[in-house]
PDB file of C-alpha atoms in Angstrom:
ATOM      1  CA  MET A 163     -15.285  -0.067   3.928  1.00  0.00           C
ATOM      2  CA  THR A 164     -12.527   1.773   2.492  1.00  0.00           C
ATOM      3  CA  TYR A 165     -11.938   4.595   4.953  1.00  0.00           C
ATOM      4  CA  LEU A 166     -11.982   1.747   7.117  1.00  0.00           C
ATOM      5  CA  ILE A 167      -9.084   0.087   5.872  1.00  0.00           C
ATOM      6  CA  PHE A 168      -7.141   3.366   5.306  1.00  0.00           C
ATOM      7  CA  GLY A 169      -7.558   3.744   8.623  1.00  0.00           C
ATOM      8  CA  ASN A 170      -5.985   0.401   9.634  1.00  0.00           C
ATOM      9  CA  ILE A 171      -2.985   1.554   7.351  1.00  0.00           C
ATOM     10  CA  ALA A 172      -2.353   4.694   8.995  1.00  0.00           C
ATOM     11  CA  VAL A 173      -2.651   3.363  12.624  1.00  0.00           C
ATOM     12  CA  TRP A 174      -0.293   0.664  11.654  1.00  0.00           C
ATOM     13  CA  LEU A 175       2.237   2.533   9.630  1.00  0.00           C
ATOM     14  CA  GLY A 176       2.738   5.092  12.999  1.00  0.00           C
ATOM     15  CA  ILE A 177       2.925   2.372  14.888  1.00  0.00           C
ATOM     16  CA  GLY A 178       5.318   0.688  12.490  1.00  0.00           C
ATOM     17  CA  GLY A 179       7.385   4.019  11.842  1.00  0.00           C
ATOM     18  CA  TYR A 180       7.953   5.005  15.332  1.00  0.00           C
ATOM     19  CA  LEU A 181       9.082   1.326  16.364  1.00  0.00           C
ATOM     20  CA  PHE A 182      11.282   1.942  13.029  1.00  0.00           C
ATOM     21  CA  TYR A 183      12.403   5.212  14.220  1.00  0.00           C
ATOM     22  CA  LEU A 184      13.468   3.792  17.567  1.00  0.00           C
ATOM     23  CA  SER A 185      15.237   0.812  16.354  1.00  0.00           C
ATOM     24  CA  THR A 186      17.473   2.917  13.890  1.00  0.00           C
ATOM     25  CA  ILE A 187      18.547   4.740  17.504  1.00  0.00           C
ATOM     26  CA  GLN A 188      18.977   1.588  18.806  1.00  0.00           C
ATOM     27  CA  LYS A 189      21.459   0.440  16.020  1.00  0.00           C
ATOM     28  CA  ARG A 190      22.978   3.731  15.960  1.00  0.00           C
ATOM     29  CA  LEU A 191      23.671   2.805  19.783  1.00  0.00           C
ATOM     30  CA  SER A 192      24.772  -0.441  19.546  1.00  0.00           C
ATOM     31  CA  LEU A 193      27.780   0.912  17.062  1.00  0.00           C
ATOM     32  CA  LYS A 194      28.935   3.507  19.317  1.00  0.00           C
ATOM     33  CA  ILE A 195      29.066   1.466  22.417  1.00  0.00           C
ATOM     34  CA  ARG A 196      30.986  -0.874  20.085  1.00  0.00           C
ATOM     35  CA  GLN A 197      33.430   2.500  19.248  1.00  0.00           C
ATOM     36  CA  LEU A 198      33.925   2.899  22.551  1.00  0.00           C
ATOM     37  CA  GLU A 199      34.388  -0.608  23.806  1.00  0.00           C
ATOM     38  CA  VAL A 200      37.232  -0.927  20.973  1.00  0.00           C
ATOM     39  CA  SER A 201      38.763   2.518  21.807  1.00  0.00           C
ATOM     40  CA  ALA A 202      38.696   1.328  26.057  1.00  0.00           C
ATOM     41  CA  ASP A 203      40.262  -2.037  24.414  1.00  0.00           C
ATOM     42  CA  GLU A 204      43.272  -0.147  22.565  1.00  0.00           C
ATOM     43  CA  GLN A 205      44.097   2.031  25.532  1.00  0.00           C
TER      44      GLN A 205
ATOM     45  CA  MET B  84      17.702   3.070  35.144  1.00  0.00           C
ATOM     46  CA  SER B  85      19.465  -0.528  35.523  1.00  0.00           C
ATOM     47  CA  ASP B  86      19.453  -3.516  33.047  1.00  0.00           C
ATOM     48  CA  ASN B  87      17.967  -5.648  35.790  1.00  0.00           C
ATOM     49  CA  SER B  88      15.295  -3.084  37.091  1.00  0.00           C
ATOM     50  CA  ILE B  89      11.567  -4.291  36.463  1.00  0.00           C
ATOM     51  CA  MET B  90      11.212  -1.921  34.001  1.00  0.00           C
ATOM     52  CA  VAL B  91      13.819  -3.180  31.776  1.00  0.00           C
ATOM     53  CA  ARG B  92      12.316  -6.647  32.675  1.00  0.00           C
ATOM     54  CA  SER B  93       8.957  -6.490  32.004  1.00  0.00           C
ATOM     55  CA  ILE B  94       9.872  -4.869  27.965  1.00  0.00           C
ATOM     56  CA  PRO B  95       9.678  -8.610  26.736  1.00  0.00           C
ATOM     57  CA  ALA B  96       6.468  -9.476  28.587  1.00  0.00           C
ATOM     58  CA  LEU B  97       4.652  -6.137  27.530  1.00  0.00           C
ATOM     59  CA  ALA B  98       5.690  -6.669  24.241  1.00  0.00           C
ATOM     60  CA  VAL B  99       4.063  -9.791  24.033  1.00  0.00           C
ATOM     61  CA  MET B 100       1.210  -9.806  25.948  1.00  0.00           C
ATOM     62  CA  GLY B 101       0.264  -6.205  24.133  1.00  0.00           C
ATOM     63  CA  ALA B 102       0.559  -7.966  20.526  1.00  0.00           C
ATOM     64  CA  ALA B 103      -1.706 -10.776  21.957  1.00  0.00           C
ATOM     65  CA  GLY B 104      -4.143  -8.373  23.559  1.00  0.00           C
ATOM     66  CA  LEU B 105      -4.043  -6.407  19.795  1.00  0.00           C
ATOM     67  CA  ILE B 106      -4.848 -10.307  18.157  1.00  0.00           C
ATOM     68  CA  ILE B 107      -7.375 -10.817  20.469  1.00  0.00           C
ATOM     69  CA  ALA B 108      -9.080  -7.179  20.588  1.00  0.00           C
ATOM     70  CA  GLN B 109      -9.232  -7.516  16.580  1.00  0.00           C
ATOM     71  CA  TYR B 110     -11.801 -10.559  17.475  1.00  0.00           C
ATOM     72  CA  PHE B 111     -14.025  -8.717  18.886  1.00  0.00           C
ATOM     73  CA  ILE B 112     -13.296  -5.553  16.515  1.00  0.00           C
ATOM     74  CA  TRP B 113     -14.453  -7.934  13.484  1.00  0.00           C
ATOM     75  CA  ILE B 114     -16.322 -10.728  14.690  1.00  0.00           C
ATOM     76  CA  TYR B 115     -17.642 -10.521  18.060  1.00  0.00           C
ATOM     77  CA  ALA B 116     -18.786  -6.478  17.933  1.00  0.00           C
ATOM     78  CA  PRO B 117     -22.188  -6.003  16.541  1.00  0.00           C
ATOM     79  CA  VAL B 118     -22.363  -3.445  13.053  1.00  0.00           C
ATOM     80  CA  GLU B 119     -23.656  -0.331  13.849  1.00  0.00           C
ATOM     81  CA  ALA B 120     -27.017  -0.049  12.369  1.00  0.00           C
ATOM     82  CA  THR B 121     -26.154   3.790  10.693  1.00  0.00           C
ATOM     83  CA  MET B 122     -23.076   3.921   9.781  1.00  0.00           C
ATOM     84  CA  GLY B 123     -22.430   0.224   9.010  1.00  0.00           C
ATOM     85  CA  ILE B 124     -19.159  -1.652   9.035  1.00  0.00           C
ATOM     86  CA  MET B 125     -17.194   2.153   8.777  1.00  0.00           C
ATOM     87  CA  GLN B 126     -18.422   3.215  12.145  1.00  0.00           C
ATOM     88  CA  LYS B 127     -15.443  -0.193  13.319  1.00  0.00           C
ATOM     89  CA  ILE B 128     -12.394   2.508  12.955  1.00  0.00           C
ATOM     90  CA  PHE B 129     -14.012   4.126  16.529  1.00  0.00           C
ATOM     91  CA  TYR B 130     -11.891   0.835  18.000  1.00  0.00           C
ATOM     92  CA  PHE B 131      -9.380   2.393  16.798  1.00  0.00           C
ATOM     93  CA  HIS B 132      -9.764   5.911  17.486  1.00  0.00           C
ATOM     94  CA  LEU B 133     -10.892   5.763  21.036  1.00  0.00           C
ATOM     95  CA  PRO B 134      -7.885   3.996  22.493  1.00  0.00           C
ATOM     96  CA  MET B 135      -5.284   6.222  21.102  1.00  0.00           C
ATOM     97  CA  ALA B 136      -6.725   9.642  21.497  1.00  0.00           C
ATOM     98  CA  TRP B 137      -7.163   7.996  25.115  1.00  0.00           C
ATOM     99  CA  TRP B 138      -3.221   6.838  25.526  1.00  0.00           C
ATOM    100  CA  GLY B 139      -2.499  10.313  23.515  1.00  0.00           C
ATOM    101  CA  LEU B 140      -3.657  11.858  26.975  1.00  0.00           C
ATOM    102  CA  ILE B 141      -2.940   9.861  29.578  1.00  0.00           C
ATOM    103  CA  CYS B 142       0.791  10.520  27.956  1.00  0.00           C
ATOM    104  CA  PHE B 143       0.700  14.128  28.098  1.00  0.00           C
ATOM    105  CA  PHE B 144      -0.583  13.174  31.752  1.00  0.00           C
ATOM    106  CA  VAL B 145       2.733  11.459  32.423  1.00  0.00           C
ATOM    107  CA  VAL B 146       4.775  14.328  30.881  1.00  0.00           C
ATOM    108  CA  PHE B 147       2.711  17.128  33.330  1.00  0.00           C
ATOM    109  CA  CYS B 148       2.945  14.188  36.366  1.00  0.00           C
ATOM    110  CA  ALA B 149       6.771  13.460  34.814  1.00  0.00           C
ATOM    111  CA  SER B 150       7.901  17.256  34.429  1.00  0.00           C
ATOM    112  CA  LEU B 151       6.275  18.608  37.865  1.00  0.00           C
ATOM    113  CA  VAL B 152       8.345  15.720  39.889  1.00  0.00           C
ATOM    114  CA  PHE B 153      11.620  16.424  37.817  1.00  0.00           C
ATOM    115  CA  LEU B 154      11.349  20.537  38.874  1.00  0.00           C
ATOM    116  CA  ILE B 155      10.820  19.291  42.360  1.00  0.00           C
ATOM    117  CA  SER B 156      13.538  16.523  42.061  1.00  0.00           C
ATOM    118  CA  LYS B 157      15.783  17.384  39.371  1.00  0.00           C
ATOM    119  CA  ASN B 158      15.464  13.763  38.699  1.00  0.00           C
ATOM    120  CA  PRO B 159      16.969  13.132  35.352  1.00  0.00           C
ATOM    121  CA  PHE B 160      14.957  10.537  34.965  1.00  0.00           C
ATOM    122  CA  MET B 161      11.781  11.805  35.305  1.00  0.00           C
ATOM    123  CA  ASP B 162      12.880  14.607  31.991  1.00  0.00           C
ATOM    124  CA  ARG B 163      13.529  10.907  30.515  1.00  0.00           C
ATOM    125  CA  LEU B 164      10.120   9.970  31.276  1.00  0.00           C
ATOM    126  CA  SER B 165       9.036  13.313  29.855  1.00  0.00           C
ATOM    127  CA  GLN B 166      10.578  12.734  26.917  1.00  0.00           C
ATOM    128  CA  ALA B 167       8.937   9.122  25.838  1.00  0.00           C
ATOM    129  CA  ALA B 168       6.218   9.545  26.935  1.00  0.00           C
ATOM    130  CA  ALA B 169       5.385  12.829  24.635  1.00  0.00           C
ATOM    131  CA  GLU B 170       6.655  10.923  21.366  1.00  0.00           C
ATOM    132  CA  MET B 171       3.825   8.393  22.360  1.00  0.00           C
ATOM    133  CA  GLY B 172       1.073  10.872  23.253  1.00  0.00           C
ATOM    134  CA  LEU B 173       2.156  12.959  19.829  1.00  0.00           C
ATOM    135  CA  LEU B 174       1.935   9.414  17.631  1.00  0.00           C
ATOM    136  CA  TYR B 175      -0.949   8.625  19.501  1.00  0.00           C
ATOM    137  CA  SER B 176      -2.793  11.905  18.758  1.00  0.00           C
ATOM    138  CA  ALA B 177      -1.694  12.365  15.396  1.00  0.00           C
ATOM    139  CA  LEU B 178      -3.159   8.762  14.704  1.00  0.00           C
ATOM    140  CA  ALA B 179      -6.586  10.083  16.462  1.00  0.00           C
ATOM    141  CA  LEU B 180      -6.446  12.909  14.122  1.00  0.00           C
ATOM    142  CA  ALA B 181      -5.537  10.433  11.172  1.00  0.00           C
ATOM    143  CA  THR B 182      -8.569   7.671  11.661  1.00  0.00           C
ATOM    144  CA  GLY B 183     -10.904  10.716  13.150  1.00  0.00           C
ATOM    145  CA  SER B 184     -10.453  12.339   9.807  1.00  0.00           C
ATOM    146  CA  LEU B 185     -11.391   9.461   8.198  1.00  0.00           C
ATOM    147  CA  TRP B 186     -14.263   8.869  10.712  1.00  0.00           C
ATOM    148  CA  ALA B 187     -15.518  12.529  10.015  1.00  0.00           C
ATOM    149  CA  ARG B 188     -16.057  11.799   5.690  1.00  0.00           C
ATOM    150  CA  ALA B 189     -17.712   8.889   6.160  1.00  0.00           C
ATOM    151  CA  ALA B 190     -19.901  10.504   8.729  1.00  0.00           C
ATOM    152  CA  TRP B 191     -19.998  14.195   8.240  1.00  0.00           C
ATOM    153  CA  ASN B 192     -18.565  13.966   4.689  1.00  0.00           C
ATOM    154  CA  THR B 193     -16.036  16.263   5.431  1.00  0.00           C
ATOM    155  CA  TRP B 194     -12.687  15.761   6.258  1.00  0.00           C
ATOM    156  CA  TRP B 195     -12.261  18.145   9.063  1.00  0.00           C
ATOM    157  CA  THR B 196     -14.406  20.841  10.700  1.00  0.00           C
ATOM    158  CA  TRP B 197     -13.315  23.401  13.101  1.00  0.00           C
ATOM    159  CA  ASP B 198     -15.142  22.102  16.114  1.00  0.00           C
ATOM    160  CA  PRO B 199     -13.935  22.604  19.764  1.00  0.00           C
ATOM    161  CA  ARG B 200     -13.049  19.099  20.107  1.00  0.00           C
ATOM    162  CA  LEU B 201     -11.269  18.523  16.927  1.00  0.00           C
ATOM    163  CA  SER B 202      -9.660  21.974  16.890  1.00  0.00           C
ATOM    164  CA  THR B 203      -8.107  21.841  20.729  1.00  0.00           C
ATOM    165  CA  THR B 204      -6.883  17.838  19.557  1.00  0.00           C
ATOM    166  CA  LEU B 205      -5.066  20.140  16.472  1.00  0.00           C
ATOM    167  CA  VAL B 206      -4.065  22.330  19.471  1.00  0.00           C
ATOM    168  CA  MET B 207      -2.700  20.523  21.604  1.00  0.00           C
ATOM    169  CA  TRP B 208      -0.344  18.134  18.856  1.00  0.00           C
ATOM    170  CA  PHE B 209       0.754  21.735  18.030  1.00  0.00           C
ATOM    171  CA  ILE B 210       1.869  22.369  21.190  1.00  0.00           C
ATOM    172  CA  TYR B 211       3.430  18.988  21.882  1.00  0.00           C
ATOM    173  CA  ALA B 212       5.267  19.097  18.847  1.00  0.00           C
ATOM    174  CA  GLY B 213       6.679  22.252  19.828  1.00  0.00           C
ATOM    175  CA  TYR B 214       7.987  21.053  23.157  1.00  0.00           C
ATOM    176  CA  LEU B 215       9.885  17.635  22.105  1.00  0.00           C
ATOM    177  CA  ALA B 216      10.815  20.429  19.063  1.00  0.00           C
ATOM    178  CA  LEU B 217      12.540  22.596  21.968  1.00  0.00           C
ATOM    179  CA  ARG B 218      13.826  19.922  23.388  1.00  0.00           C
ATOM    180  CA  GLN B 219      16.330  19.191  20.191  1.00  0.00           C
ATOM    181  CA  SER B 220      16.570  23.343  20.157  1.00  0.00           C
ATOM    182  CA  ILE B 221      18.595  23.287  23.035  1.00  0.00           C
ATOM    183  CA  ASP B 222      22.151  22.671  23.735  1.00  0.00           C
ATOM    184  CA  ASN B 223      23.109  23.124  27.101  1.00  0.00           C
ATOM    185  CA  PRO B 224      21.054  19.623  28.980  1.00  0.00           C
ATOM    186  CA  GLN B 225      20.640  21.439  32.566  1.00  0.00           C
ATOM    187  CA  LYS B 226      18.783  24.218  30.563  1.00  0.00           C
ATOM    188  CA  MET B 227      16.974  21.786  27.974  1.00  0.00           C
ATOM    189  CA  ARG B 228      15.730  19.930  30.935  1.00  0.00           C
ATOM    190  CA  ALA B 229      14.572  22.766  33.052  1.00  0.00           C
ATOM    191  CA  VAL B 230      12.766  24.189  30.052  1.00  0.00           C
ATOM    192  CA  SER B 231      10.926  21.515  28.965  1.00  0.00           C
ATOM    193  CA  ALA B 232       9.792  20.848  32.255  1.00  0.00           C
ATOM    194  CA  VAL B 233       8.302  24.048  32.778  1.00  0.00           C
ATOM    195  CA  LEU B 234       6.699  24.298  29.246  1.00  0.00           C
ATOM    196  CA  GLY B 235       5.216  20.153  30.028  1.00  0.00           C
ATOM    197  CA  VAL B 236       3.742  21.801  32.956  1.00  0.00           C
ATOM    198  CA  VAL B 237       2.398  24.113  31.437  1.00  0.00           C
ATOM    199  CA  ALA B 238       1.242  22.489  28.142  1.00  0.00           C
ATOM    200  CA  PHE B 239      -0.978  19.967  30.100  1.00  0.00           C
ATOM    201  CA  LEU B 240      -3.374  22.834  30.383  1.00  0.00           C
ATOM    202  CA  ASN B 241      -4.860  22.168  27.313  1.00  0.00           C
ATOM    203  CA  VAL B 242      -5.156  18.832  27.333  1.00  0.00           C
ATOM    204  CA  PRO B 243      -8.679  18.901  30.186  1.00  0.00           C
ATOM    205  CA  LEU B 244      -9.850  20.801  27.730  1.00  0.00           C
ATOM    206  CA  VAL B 245      -9.735  18.457  24.743  1.00  0.00           C
ATOM    207  CA  PHE B 246     -11.292  15.736  27.029  1.00  0.00           C
ATOM    208  CA  LEU B 247     -14.020  18.270  27.819  1.00  0.00           C
ATOM    209  CA  SER B 248     -15.008  20.027  25.372  1.00  0.00           C
ATOM    210  CA  ALA B 249     -17.268  17.586  24.020  1.00  0.00           C
ATOM    211  CA  ARG B 250     -18.815  18.433  26.958  1.00  0.00           C
ATOM    212  CA  MET B 251     -18.514  21.854  27.454  1.00  0.00           C
ATOM    213  CA  TRP B 252     -19.345  23.451  24.002  1.00  0.00           C
ATOM    214  CA  ARG B 253     -21.750  22.755  21.492  1.00  0.00           C
ATOM    215  CA  SER B 254     -19.666  19.866  19.370  1.00  0.00           C
ATOM    216  CA  ILE B 255     -20.973  17.515  17.274  1.00  0.00           C
ATOM    217  CA  HIS B 256     -17.588  15.280  18.248  1.00  0.00           C
ATOM    218  CA  PRO B 257     -19.474  12.359  20.393  1.00  0.00           C
ATOM    219  CA  ALA B 258     -19.212  12.080  23.571  1.00  0.00           C
ATOM    220  CA  VAL B 259     -19.386   8.408  23.838  1.00  0.00           C
ATOM    221  CA  PHE B 260     -18.680   7.872  27.615  1.00  0.00           C
ATOM    222  CA  GLY B 261     -21.354  11.267  28.549  1.00  0.00           C
ATOM    223  CA  SER B 262     -21.979  11.932  31.826  1.00  0.00           C
ATOM    224  CA  LYS B 263     -25.442   9.132  31.489  1.00  0.00           C
ATOM    225  CA  GLY B 264     -23.697   6.465  30.520  1.00  0.00           C
ATOM    226  CA  GLY B 265     -22.824   7.195  27.020  1.00  0.00           C
ATOM    227  CA  GLY B 266     -24.424   5.317  24.470  1.00  0.00           C
ATOM    228  CA  LEU B 267     -22.790   1.741  23.587  1.00  0.00           C
ATOM    229  CA  GLU B 268     -24.073  -1.245  22.963  1.00  0.00           C
ATOM    230  CA  PRO B 269     -22.752  -3.862  26.264  1.00  0.00           C
ATOM    231  CA  GLU B 270     -21.079  -5.496  23.440  1.00  0.00           C
ATOM    232  CA  MET B 271     -19.165  -2.425  21.821  1.00  0.00           C
ATOM    233  CA  MET B 272     -18.727  -1.635  25.428  1.00  0.00           C
ATOM    234  CA  THR B 273     -16.545  -4.804  25.859  1.00  0.00           C
ATOM    235  CA  THR B 274     -14.667  -4.275  22.382  1.00  0.00           C
ATOM    236  CA  VAL B 275     -13.434  -0.782  23.276  1.00  0.00           C
ATOM    237  CA  LEU B 276     -12.922  -1.618  26.530  1.00  0.00           C
ATOM    238  CA  VAL B 277     -10.418  -5.083  25.236  1.00  0.00           C
ATOM    239  CA  CYS B 278      -8.707  -2.739  22.574  1.00  0.00           C
ATOM    240  CA  ILE B 279      -8.169   0.602  25.938  1.00  0.00           C
ATOM    241  CA  VAL B 280      -6.524  -2.676  27.470  1.00  0.00           C
ATOM    242  CA  ALA B 281      -4.744  -4.089  24.525  1.00  0.00           C
ATOM    243  CA  TRP B 282      -3.018  -0.771  23.404  1.00  0.00           C
ATOM    244  CA  GLY B 283      -1.976  -0.066  27.183  1.00  0.00           C
ATOM    245  CA  ILE B 284       0.078  -2.801  27.373  1.00  0.00           C
ATOM    246  CA  LEU B 285       1.703  -2.148  24.028  1.00  0.00           C
ATOM    247  CA  THR B 286       2.219   1.683  25.140  1.00  0.00           C
ATOM    248  CA  SER B 287       3.710   0.830  28.575  1.00  0.00           C
ATOM    249  CA  GLY B 288       6.598  -1.875  27.029  1.00  0.00           C
ATOM    250  CA  ILE B 289       7.250   0.840  24.468  1.00  0.00           C
ATOM    251  CA  LEU B 290       7.742   3.522  26.800  1.00  0.00           C
ATOM    252  CA  PHE B 291       9.727   1.351  28.896  1.00  0.00           C
ATOM    253  CA  TYR B 292      11.823   0.454  26.065  1.00  0.00           C
ATOM    254  CA  ARG B 293      12.276   4.126  24.615  1.00  0.00           C
ATOM    255  CA  LEU B 294      13.484   4.867  28.622  1.00  0.00           C
ATOM    256  CA  ARG B 295      16.003   2.369  28.329  1.00  0.00           C
ATOM    257  CA  GLN B 296      17.207   3.556  25.474  1.00  0.00           C
ATOM    258  CA  LEU B 297      17.324   7.062  26.276  1.00  0.00           C
ATOM    259  CA  ASP B 298      18.930   6.064  29.546  1.00  0.00           C
ATOM    260  CA  ILE B 299      22.079   4.313  27.754  1.00  0.00           C
ATOM    261  CA  LYS B 300      22.026   7.866  25.421  1.00  0.00           C
ATOM    262  CA  ASP B 301      22.417   9.451  28.257  1.00  0.00           C
ATOM    263  CA  ARG B 302      24.738   7.294  30.124  1.00  0.00           C
ATOM    264  CA  VAL B 303      27.226   7.442  26.393  1.00  0.00           C
ATOM    265  CA  LYS B 304      26.909  11.242  26.331  1.00  0.00           C
ATOM    266  CA  ASN B 305      28.091  11.173  29.929  1.00  0.00           C
ATOM    267  CA  LEU B 306      31.371   9.268  28.842  1.00  0.00           C
ATOM    268  CA  PHE B 307      32.123  12.442  26.704  1.00  0.00           C
ATOM    269  CA  ILE B 308      31.581  15.081  28.969  1.00  0.00           C
ATOM    270  CA  PHE B 309      33.456  14.362  31.870  1.00  0.00           C
TER     271      PHE B 309
END
């Protein structure tokens, strides 16, 4: 039973970790786009 | 890849359907599927392990096809598809190895054994980890795309070996869907199919989302190049 719980935790941590990685990339991209928009407006 | 493309528009629907599918899969795993006589409740790890392993292999097949098409067409979309699928495949095969190791501990009393199926899977994992590392290590985008496409095609040579290893060589790893129809009870078969479909829908959603992200990243990069 313990191994089953560990297996479950591993799967959800793995998927969750990857989604978190994607969300940090998305945040960085959004920030970059916003900076580009601001610099384009200034020009 | 425009924001109005079918892929982008289908991301929210796939995410909702995938999540709903996984909730339904929980009912099948914990309530519908019978407890296996020999291993007991521990056998239920199989319902996570098998979809992870299969979708990992399918993702690597996508890497192979996209790399091959890229070498012919030089379409950057195919390169992005290869990267997204390789990331998902690497994650899924890592999870298949982790859940398999836990299953092995309960079934074989060891965390790891150099069985043909396990060994070829580990080799495959390292090859695709190398593939993703290679993509990060080449600065020139054209060169990176060409080199990774070649590796994406060559790396796939190991994938059929992983699939067939349990049938070709003397392996202690069970071949669930064997040539004689496998040894699964109908309820277990239904449950595993529900899990495969649910993970498949979620995988498509995440893959499309990552593709869109890589597309935006490339477009932002191109603004600085030109």
